[in-house]
PDB file of C-alpha atoms and ligand atoms in Angstrom:
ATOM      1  CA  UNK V   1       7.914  15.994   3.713  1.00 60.00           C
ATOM      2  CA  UNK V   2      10.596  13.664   4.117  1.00 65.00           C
ATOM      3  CA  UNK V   3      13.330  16.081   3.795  1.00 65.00           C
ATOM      4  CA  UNK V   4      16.952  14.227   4.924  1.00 71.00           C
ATOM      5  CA  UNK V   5      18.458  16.185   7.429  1.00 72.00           C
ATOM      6  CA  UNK V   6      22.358  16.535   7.362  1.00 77.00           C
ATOM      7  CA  UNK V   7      23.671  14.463  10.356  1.00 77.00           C
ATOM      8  CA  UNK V   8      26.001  17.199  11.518  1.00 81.00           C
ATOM      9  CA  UNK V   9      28.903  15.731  14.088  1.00 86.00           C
ATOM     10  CA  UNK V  10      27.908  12.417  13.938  1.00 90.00           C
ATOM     11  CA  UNK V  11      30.721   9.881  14.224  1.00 91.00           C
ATOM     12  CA  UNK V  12      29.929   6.555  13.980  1.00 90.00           C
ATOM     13  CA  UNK V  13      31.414   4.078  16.672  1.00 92.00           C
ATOM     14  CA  UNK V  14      32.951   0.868  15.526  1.00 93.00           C
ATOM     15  CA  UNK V  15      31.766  -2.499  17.603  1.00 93.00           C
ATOM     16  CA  UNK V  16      34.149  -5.217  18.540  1.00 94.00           C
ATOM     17  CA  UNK V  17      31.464  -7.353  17.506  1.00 95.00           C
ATOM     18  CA  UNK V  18      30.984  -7.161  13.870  1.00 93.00           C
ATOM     19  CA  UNK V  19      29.263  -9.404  11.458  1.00 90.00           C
ATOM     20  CA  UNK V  20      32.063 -11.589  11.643  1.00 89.00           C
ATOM     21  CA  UNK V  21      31.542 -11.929  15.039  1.00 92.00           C
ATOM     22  CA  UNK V  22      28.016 -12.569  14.649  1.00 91.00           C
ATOM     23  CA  UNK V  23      28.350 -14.885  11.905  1.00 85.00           C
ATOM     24  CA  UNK V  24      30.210 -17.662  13.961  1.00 86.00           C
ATOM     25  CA  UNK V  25      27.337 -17.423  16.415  1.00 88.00           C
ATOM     26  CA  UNK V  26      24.459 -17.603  14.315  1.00 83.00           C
ATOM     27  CA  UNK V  27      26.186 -20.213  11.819  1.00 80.00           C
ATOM     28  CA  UNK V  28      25.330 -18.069   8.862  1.00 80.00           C
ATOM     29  CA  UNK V  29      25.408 -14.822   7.141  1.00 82.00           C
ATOM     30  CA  UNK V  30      22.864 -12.155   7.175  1.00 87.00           C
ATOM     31  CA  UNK V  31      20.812 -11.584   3.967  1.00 88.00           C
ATOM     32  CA  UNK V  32      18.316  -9.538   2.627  1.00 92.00           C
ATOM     33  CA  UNK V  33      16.088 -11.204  -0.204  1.00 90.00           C
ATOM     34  CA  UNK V  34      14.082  -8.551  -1.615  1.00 93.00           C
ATOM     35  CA  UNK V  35      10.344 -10.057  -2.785  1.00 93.00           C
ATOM     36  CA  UNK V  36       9.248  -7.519  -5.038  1.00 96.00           C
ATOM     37  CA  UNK V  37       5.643  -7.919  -7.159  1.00 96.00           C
ATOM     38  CA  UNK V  38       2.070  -6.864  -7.862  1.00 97.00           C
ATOM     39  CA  UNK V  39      -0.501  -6.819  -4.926  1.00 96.00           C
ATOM     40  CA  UNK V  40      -1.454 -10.353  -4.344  1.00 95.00           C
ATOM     41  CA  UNK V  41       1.517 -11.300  -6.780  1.00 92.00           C
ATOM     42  CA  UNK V  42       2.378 -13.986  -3.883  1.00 88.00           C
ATOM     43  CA  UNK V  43       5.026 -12.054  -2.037  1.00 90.00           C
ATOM     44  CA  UNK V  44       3.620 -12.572   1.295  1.00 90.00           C
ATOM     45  CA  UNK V  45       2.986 -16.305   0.986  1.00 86.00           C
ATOM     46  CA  UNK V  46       6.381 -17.107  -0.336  1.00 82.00           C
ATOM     47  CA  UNK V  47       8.193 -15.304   1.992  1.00 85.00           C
ATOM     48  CA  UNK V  48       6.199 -17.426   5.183  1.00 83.00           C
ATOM     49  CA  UNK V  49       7.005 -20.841   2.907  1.00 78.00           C
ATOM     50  CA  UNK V  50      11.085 -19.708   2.414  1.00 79.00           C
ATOM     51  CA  UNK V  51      10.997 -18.591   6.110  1.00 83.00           C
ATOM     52  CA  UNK V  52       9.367 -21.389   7.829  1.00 78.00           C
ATOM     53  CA  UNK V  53      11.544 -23.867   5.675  1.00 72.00           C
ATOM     54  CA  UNK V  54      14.551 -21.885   6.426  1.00 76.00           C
ATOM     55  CA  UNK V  55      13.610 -21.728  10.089  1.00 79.00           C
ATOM     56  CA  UNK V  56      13.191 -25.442  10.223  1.00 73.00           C
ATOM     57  CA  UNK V  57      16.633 -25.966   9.121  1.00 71.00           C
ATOM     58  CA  UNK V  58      17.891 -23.622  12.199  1.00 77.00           C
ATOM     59  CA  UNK V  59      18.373 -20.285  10.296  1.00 82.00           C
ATOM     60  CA  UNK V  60      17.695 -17.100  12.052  1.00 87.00           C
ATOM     61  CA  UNK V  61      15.159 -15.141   9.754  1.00 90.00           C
ATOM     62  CA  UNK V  62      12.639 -12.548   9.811  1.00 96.00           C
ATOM     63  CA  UNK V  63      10.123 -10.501   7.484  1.00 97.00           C
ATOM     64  CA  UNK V  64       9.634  -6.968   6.869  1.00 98.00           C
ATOM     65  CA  UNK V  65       5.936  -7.178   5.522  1.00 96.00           C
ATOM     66  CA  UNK V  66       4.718  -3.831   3.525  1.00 93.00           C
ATOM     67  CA  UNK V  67       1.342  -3.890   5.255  1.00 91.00           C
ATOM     68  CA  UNK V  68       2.833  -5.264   9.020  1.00 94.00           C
ATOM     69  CA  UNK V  69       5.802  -2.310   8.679  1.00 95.00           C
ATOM     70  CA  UNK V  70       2.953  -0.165   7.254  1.00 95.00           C
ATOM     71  CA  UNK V  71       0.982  -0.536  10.913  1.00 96.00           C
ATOM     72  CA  UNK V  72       4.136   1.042  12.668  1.00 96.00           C
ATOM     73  CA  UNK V  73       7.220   2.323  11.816  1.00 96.00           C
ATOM     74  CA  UNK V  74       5.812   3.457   8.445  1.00 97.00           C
ATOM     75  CA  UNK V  75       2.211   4.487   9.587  1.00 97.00           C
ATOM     76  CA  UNK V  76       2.811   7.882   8.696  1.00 97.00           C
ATOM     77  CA  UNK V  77       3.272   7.099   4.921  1.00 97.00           C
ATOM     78  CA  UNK V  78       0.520   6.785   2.256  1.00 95.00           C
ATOM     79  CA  UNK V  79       0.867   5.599  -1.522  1.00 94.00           C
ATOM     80  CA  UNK V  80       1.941   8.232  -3.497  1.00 94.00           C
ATOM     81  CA  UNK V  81       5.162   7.436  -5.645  1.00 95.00           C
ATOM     82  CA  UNK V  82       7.376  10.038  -2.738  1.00 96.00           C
ATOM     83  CA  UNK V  83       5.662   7.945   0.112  1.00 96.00           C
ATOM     84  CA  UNK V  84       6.485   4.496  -1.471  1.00 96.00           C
ATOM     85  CA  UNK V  85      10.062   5.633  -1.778  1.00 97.00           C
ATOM     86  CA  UNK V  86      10.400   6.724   1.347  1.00 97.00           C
ATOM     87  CA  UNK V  87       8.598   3.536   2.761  1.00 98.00           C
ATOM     88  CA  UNK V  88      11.284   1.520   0.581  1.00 98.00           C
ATOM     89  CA  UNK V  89      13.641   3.536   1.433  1.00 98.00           C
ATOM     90  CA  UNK V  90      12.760   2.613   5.601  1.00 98.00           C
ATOM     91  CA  UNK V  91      12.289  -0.784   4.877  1.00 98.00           C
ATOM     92  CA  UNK V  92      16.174  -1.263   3.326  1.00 98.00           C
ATOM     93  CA  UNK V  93      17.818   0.745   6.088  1.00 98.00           C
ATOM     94  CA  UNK V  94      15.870  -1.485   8.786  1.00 98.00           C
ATOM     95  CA  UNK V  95      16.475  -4.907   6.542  1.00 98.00           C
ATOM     96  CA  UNK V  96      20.232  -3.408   6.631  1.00 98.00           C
ATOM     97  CA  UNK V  97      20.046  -3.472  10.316  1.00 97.00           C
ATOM     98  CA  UNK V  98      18.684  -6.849  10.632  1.00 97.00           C
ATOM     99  CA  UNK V  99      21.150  -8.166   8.047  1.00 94.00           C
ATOM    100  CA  UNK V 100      24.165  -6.700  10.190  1.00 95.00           C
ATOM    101  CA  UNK V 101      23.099  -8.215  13.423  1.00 95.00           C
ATOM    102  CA  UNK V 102      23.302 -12.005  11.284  1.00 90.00           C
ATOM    103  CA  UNK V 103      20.054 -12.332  10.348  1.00 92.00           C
ATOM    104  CA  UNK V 104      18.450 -13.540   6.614  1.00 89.00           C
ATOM    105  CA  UNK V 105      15.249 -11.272   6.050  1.00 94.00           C
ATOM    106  CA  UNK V 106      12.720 -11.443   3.628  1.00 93.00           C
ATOM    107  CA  UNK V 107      11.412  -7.939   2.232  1.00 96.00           C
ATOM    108  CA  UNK V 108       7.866  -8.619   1.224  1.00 96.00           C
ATOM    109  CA  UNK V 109       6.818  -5.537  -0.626  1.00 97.00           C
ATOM    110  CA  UNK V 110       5.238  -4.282  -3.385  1.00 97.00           C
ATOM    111  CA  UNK V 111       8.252  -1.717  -4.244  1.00 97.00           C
ATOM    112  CA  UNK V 112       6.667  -0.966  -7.521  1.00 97.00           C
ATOM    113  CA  UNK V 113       9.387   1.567  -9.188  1.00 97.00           C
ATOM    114  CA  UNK V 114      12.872   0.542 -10.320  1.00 98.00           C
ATOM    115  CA  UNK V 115      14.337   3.653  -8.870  1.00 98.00           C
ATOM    116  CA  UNK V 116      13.774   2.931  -5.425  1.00 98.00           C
ATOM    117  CA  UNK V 117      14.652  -0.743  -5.482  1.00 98.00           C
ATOM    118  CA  UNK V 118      18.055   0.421  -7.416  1.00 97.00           C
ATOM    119  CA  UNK V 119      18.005   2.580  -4.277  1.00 98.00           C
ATOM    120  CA  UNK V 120      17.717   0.267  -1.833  1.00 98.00           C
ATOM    121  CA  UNK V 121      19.842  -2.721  -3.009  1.00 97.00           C
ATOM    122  CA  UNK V 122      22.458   0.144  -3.230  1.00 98.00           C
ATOM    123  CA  UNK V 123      23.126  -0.141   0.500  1.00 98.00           C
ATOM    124  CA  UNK V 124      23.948  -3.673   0.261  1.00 95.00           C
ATOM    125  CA  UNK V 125      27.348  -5.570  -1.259  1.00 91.00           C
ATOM    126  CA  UNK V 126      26.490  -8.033  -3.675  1.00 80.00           C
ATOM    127  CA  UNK V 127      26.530 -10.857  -1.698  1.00 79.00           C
ATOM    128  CA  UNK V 128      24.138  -9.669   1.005  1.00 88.00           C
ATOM    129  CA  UNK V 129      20.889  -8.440  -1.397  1.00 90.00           C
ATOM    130  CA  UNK V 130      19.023 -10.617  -3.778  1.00 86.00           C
ATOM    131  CA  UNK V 131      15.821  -9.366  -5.951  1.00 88.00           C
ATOM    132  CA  UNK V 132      13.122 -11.665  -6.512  1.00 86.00           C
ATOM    133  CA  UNK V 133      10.901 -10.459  -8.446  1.00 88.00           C
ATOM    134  CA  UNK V 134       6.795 -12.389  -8.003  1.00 88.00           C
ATOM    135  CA  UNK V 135       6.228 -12.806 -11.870  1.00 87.00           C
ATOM    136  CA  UNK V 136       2.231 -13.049 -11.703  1.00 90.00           C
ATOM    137  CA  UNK V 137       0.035 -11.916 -14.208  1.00 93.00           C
ATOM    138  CA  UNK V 138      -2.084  -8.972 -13.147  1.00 96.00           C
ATOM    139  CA  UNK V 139      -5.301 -10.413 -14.162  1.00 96.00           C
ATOM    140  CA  UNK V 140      -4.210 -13.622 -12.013  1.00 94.00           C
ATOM    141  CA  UNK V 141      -3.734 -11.090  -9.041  1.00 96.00           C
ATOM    142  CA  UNK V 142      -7.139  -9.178  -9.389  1.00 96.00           C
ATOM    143  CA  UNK V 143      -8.739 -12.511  -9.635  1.00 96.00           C
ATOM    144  CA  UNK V 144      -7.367 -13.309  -6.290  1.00 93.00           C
ATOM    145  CA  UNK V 145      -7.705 -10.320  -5.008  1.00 95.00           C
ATOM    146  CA  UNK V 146      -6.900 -11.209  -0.620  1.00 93.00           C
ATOM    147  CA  UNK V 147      -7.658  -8.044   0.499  1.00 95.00           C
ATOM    148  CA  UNK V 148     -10.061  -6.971  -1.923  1.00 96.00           C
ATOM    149  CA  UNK V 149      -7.887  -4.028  -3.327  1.00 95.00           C
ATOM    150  CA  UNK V 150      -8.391  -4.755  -7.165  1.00 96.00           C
ATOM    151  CA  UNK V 151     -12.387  -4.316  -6.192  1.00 96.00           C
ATOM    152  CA  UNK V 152     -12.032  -1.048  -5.022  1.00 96.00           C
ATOM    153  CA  UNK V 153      -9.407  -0.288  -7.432  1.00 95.00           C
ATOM    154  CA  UNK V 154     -12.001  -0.671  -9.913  1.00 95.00           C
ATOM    155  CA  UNK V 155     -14.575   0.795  -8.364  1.00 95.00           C
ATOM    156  CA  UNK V 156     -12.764   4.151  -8.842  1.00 94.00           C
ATOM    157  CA  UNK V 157     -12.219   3.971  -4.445  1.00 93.00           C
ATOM    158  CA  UNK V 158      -8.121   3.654  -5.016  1.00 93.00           C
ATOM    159  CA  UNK V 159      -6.469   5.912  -7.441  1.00 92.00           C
ATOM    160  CA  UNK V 160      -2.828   4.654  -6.276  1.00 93.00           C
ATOM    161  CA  UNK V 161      -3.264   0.991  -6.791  1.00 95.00           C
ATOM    162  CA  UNK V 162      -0.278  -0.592  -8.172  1.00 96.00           C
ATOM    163  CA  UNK V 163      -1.113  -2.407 -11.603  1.00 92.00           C
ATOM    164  CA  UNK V 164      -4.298  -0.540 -11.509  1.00 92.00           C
ATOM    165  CA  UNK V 165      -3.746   3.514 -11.706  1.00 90.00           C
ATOM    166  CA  UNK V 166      -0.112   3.115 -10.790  1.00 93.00           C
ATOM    167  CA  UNK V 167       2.811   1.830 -12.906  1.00 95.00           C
ATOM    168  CA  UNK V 168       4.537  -1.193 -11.669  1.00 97.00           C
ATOM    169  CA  UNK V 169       8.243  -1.797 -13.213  1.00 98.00           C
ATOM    170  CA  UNK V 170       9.384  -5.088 -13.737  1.00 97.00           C
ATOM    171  CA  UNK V 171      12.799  -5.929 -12.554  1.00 95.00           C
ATOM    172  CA  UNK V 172      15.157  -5.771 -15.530  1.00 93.00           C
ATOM    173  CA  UNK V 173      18.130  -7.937 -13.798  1.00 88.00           C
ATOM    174  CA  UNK V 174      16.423  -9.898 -10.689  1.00 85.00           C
ATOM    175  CA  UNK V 175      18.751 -12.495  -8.958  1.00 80.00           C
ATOM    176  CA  UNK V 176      15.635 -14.938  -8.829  1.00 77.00           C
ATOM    177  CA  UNK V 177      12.369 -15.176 -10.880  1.00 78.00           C
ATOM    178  CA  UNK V 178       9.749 -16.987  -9.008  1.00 77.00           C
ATOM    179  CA  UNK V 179       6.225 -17.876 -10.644  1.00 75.00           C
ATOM    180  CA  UNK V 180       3.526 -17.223  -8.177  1.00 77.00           C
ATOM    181  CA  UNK V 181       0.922 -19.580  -9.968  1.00 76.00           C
ATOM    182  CA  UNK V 182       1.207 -22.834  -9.043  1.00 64.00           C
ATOM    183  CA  UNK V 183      -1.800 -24.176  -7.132  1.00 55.00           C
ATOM    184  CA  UNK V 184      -1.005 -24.016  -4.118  1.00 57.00           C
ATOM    185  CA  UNK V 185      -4.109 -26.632  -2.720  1.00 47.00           C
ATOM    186  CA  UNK V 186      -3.100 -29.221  -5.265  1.00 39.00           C
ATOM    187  CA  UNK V 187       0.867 -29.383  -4.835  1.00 42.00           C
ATOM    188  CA  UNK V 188       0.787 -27.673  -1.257  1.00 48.00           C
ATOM    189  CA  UNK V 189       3.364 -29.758  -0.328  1.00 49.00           C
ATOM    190  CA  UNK V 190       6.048 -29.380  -3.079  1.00 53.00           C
ATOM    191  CA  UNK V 191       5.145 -25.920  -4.278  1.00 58.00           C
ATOM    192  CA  UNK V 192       5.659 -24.232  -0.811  1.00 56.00           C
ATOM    193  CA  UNK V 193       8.972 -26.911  -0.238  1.00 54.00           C
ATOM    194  CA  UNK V 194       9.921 -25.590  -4.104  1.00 58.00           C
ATOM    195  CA  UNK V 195       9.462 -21.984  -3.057  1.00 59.00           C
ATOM    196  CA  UNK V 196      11.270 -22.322   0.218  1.00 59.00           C
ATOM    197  CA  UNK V 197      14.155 -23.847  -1.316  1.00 58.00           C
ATOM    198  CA  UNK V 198      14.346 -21.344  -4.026  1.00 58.00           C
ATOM    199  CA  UNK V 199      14.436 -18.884  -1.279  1.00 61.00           C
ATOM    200  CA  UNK V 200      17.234 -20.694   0.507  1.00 63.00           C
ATOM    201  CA  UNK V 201      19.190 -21.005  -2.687  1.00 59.00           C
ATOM    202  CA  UNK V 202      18.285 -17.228  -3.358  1.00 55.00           C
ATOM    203  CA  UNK V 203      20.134 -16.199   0.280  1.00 56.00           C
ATOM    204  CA  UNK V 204      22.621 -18.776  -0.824  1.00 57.00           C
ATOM    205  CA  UNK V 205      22.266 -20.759   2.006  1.00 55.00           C
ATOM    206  CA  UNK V 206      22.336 -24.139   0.528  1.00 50.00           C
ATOM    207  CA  UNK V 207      25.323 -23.961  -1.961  1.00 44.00           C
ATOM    208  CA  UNK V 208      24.753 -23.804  -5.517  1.00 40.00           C
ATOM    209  CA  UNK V 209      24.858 -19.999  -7.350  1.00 40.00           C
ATOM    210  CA  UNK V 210      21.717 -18.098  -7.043  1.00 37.00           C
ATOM    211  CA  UNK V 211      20.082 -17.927 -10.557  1.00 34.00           C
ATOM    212  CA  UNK V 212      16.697 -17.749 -11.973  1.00 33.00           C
ATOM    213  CA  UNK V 213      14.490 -20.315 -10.328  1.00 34.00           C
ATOM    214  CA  UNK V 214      11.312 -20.766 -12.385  1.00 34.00           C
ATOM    215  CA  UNK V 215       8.872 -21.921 -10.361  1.00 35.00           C
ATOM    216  CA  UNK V 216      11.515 -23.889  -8.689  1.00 39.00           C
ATOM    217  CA  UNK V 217      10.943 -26.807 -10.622  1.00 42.00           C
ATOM    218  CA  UNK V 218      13.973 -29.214 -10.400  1.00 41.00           C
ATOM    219  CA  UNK V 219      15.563 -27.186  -7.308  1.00 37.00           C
ATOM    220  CA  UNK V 220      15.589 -30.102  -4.563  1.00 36.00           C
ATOM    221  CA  UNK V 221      17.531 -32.486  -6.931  1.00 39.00           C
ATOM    222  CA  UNK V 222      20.028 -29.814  -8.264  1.00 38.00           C
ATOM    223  CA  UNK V 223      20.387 -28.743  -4.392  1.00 34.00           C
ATOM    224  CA  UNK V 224      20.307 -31.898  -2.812  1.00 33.00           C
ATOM    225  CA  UNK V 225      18.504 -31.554   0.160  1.00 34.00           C
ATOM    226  CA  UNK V 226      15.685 -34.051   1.806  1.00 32.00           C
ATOM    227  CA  UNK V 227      12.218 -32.832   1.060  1.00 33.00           C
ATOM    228  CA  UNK V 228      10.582 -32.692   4.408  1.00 31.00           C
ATOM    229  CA  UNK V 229      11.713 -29.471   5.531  1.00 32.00           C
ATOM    230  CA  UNK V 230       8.682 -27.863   5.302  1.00 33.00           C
ATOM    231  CA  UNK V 231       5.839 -28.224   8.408  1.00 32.00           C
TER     232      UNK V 231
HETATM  233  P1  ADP U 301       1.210 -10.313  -1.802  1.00 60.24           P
HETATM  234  O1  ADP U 301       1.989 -10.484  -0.525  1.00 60.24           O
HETATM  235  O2  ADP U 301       2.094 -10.338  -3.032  1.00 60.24           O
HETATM  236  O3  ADP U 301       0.271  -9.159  -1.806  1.00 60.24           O
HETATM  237  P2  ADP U 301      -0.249 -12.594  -0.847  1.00 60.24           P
HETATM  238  O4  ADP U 301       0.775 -13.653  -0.568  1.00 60.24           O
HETATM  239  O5  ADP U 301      -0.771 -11.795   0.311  1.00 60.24           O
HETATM  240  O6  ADP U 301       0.326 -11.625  -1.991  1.00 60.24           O
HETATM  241  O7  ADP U 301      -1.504 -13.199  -1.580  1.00 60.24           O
HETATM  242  C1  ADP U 301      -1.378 -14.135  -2.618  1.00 60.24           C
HETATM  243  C2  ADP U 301      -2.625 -14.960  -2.662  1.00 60.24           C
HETATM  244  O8  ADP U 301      -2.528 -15.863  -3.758  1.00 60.24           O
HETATM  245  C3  ADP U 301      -2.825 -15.788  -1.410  1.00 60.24           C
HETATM  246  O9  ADP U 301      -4.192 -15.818  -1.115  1.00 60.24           O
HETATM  247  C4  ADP U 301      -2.298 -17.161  -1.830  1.00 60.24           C
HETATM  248  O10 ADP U 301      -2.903 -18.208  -1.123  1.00 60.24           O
HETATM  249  C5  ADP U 301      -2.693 -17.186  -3.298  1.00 60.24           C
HETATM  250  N1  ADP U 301      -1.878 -18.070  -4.126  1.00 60.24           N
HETATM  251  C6  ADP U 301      -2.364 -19.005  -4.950  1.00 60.24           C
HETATM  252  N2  ADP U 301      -1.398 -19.659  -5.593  1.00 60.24           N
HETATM  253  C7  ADP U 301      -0.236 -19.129  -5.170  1.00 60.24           C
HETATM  254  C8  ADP U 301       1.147 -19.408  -5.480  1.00 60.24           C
HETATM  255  N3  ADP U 301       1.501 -20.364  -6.329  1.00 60.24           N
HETATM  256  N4  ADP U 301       2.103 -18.664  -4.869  1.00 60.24           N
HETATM  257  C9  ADP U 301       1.725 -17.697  -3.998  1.00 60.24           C
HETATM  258  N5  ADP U 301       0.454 -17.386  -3.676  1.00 60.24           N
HETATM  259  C10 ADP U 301      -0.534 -18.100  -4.243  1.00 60.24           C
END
């Protein structure tokens, strides 16, 4: 399965309008930031705080979620480590896509081997991909548990589980570490604004270097930007 064919006589047609183009339009670059963690790791709910901040401010965004591309275009793949490259695989060519047309996507997905996220950021110049890797404990994830996949995990019911019978590799070199254990009730507010500015910073929307943002403590006064962007 999955074999690449050869694209025989294919010669690809170059547009008038570019990125460039596109650019001016849209007022900013297209990005790709790459959320990669555990299951429950926070992915999902840091990608909706980054893009509903970011969408606030007027930038064009969108998410590639693992279980929402996983309903479609991907609905033919399962969880073994050749599927999950191949679904990473899909997922970078599309975010490559939506990145040329102008647009700054988040890539929620588990993406649990190094390999395939070398593989993927590989399609992007250096200024268009950033990893963020979810740094949550596993036993903080299982806890959680949101769609009840740790259960069955350890009920024996999901042999491919990442961080239960399958390896997941930490990012060696991320562009952005992000803590997904805050409590988010408590500090709703300011962790989600934190996150969402971390996010911007991370597609380097807002100025300063992208760097590792711990929990994003102390990002709205290095970044200087008013605090009710979120809602
Ligand atoms: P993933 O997309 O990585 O599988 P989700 O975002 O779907 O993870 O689930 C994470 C769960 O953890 C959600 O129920 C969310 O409300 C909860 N959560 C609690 N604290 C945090 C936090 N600080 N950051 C992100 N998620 C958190």
């Amino acid at each position: 399965r999955h074999v690449m064919r050869r694209a025989f006589n294919v010669v690809p047609h170059t547009y008038d309008v570019d990125h460039e183009a596109r650019v001016r339009l849209m007022g900013h670059a297209g990005k790709v930031v790459w959320l990669t963690g555990l299951p429950g790791s926070g992915k999902s709910t840091i990608a909706d705080a980054a893009v509903r901040a970011l969408h606030a401010l007027g930038v064009h965004t969108y998410v590639l979620d693992g279980d929402n591309v996983r309903t479609g275009l991907n609905k033919d793949l399962g969880f073994t480590a050749e599927d999950r490259a191949e679904n990473v695989r899909r997922v970078a060519e599309v975010g490559k896509l939506m990145r040329d047309s102008g647009l700054v996507v988040f890539v929620a997905l588990v993406s649990p081997y190094r390999a395939d996220r070398e593989s993927a950021a590989g399609l992007f110049g250096p200024d268009e991909f950033l990893e963020v890797y979810i740094d949550t404990p596993v036993e903080v994830c299982a806890e959680r548990d949101p769609k009840g996949l740790y259960a069955k995990a350890a009920a024996g019911n999901l042999p491919n589980m990442t961080g239960m019978g399958q390896a997941y590799e930490v990012p060696e070199h991320p562009d952005v570490v992000l803590h997904g254990t805050g409590d988010l009730d408590v500090g709703r507010h300011a962790d989600a604004e934190h996150r969402a500015i971390a996010g911007g910073a991370a597609a380097g929307l807002f100025g300063p270097e992208p760097g590792v943002v711990g929990g994003g403590e102390g990002a709205l006064e290095r970044l200087d930007v008013v605090p009710a962007v979120v809602d």
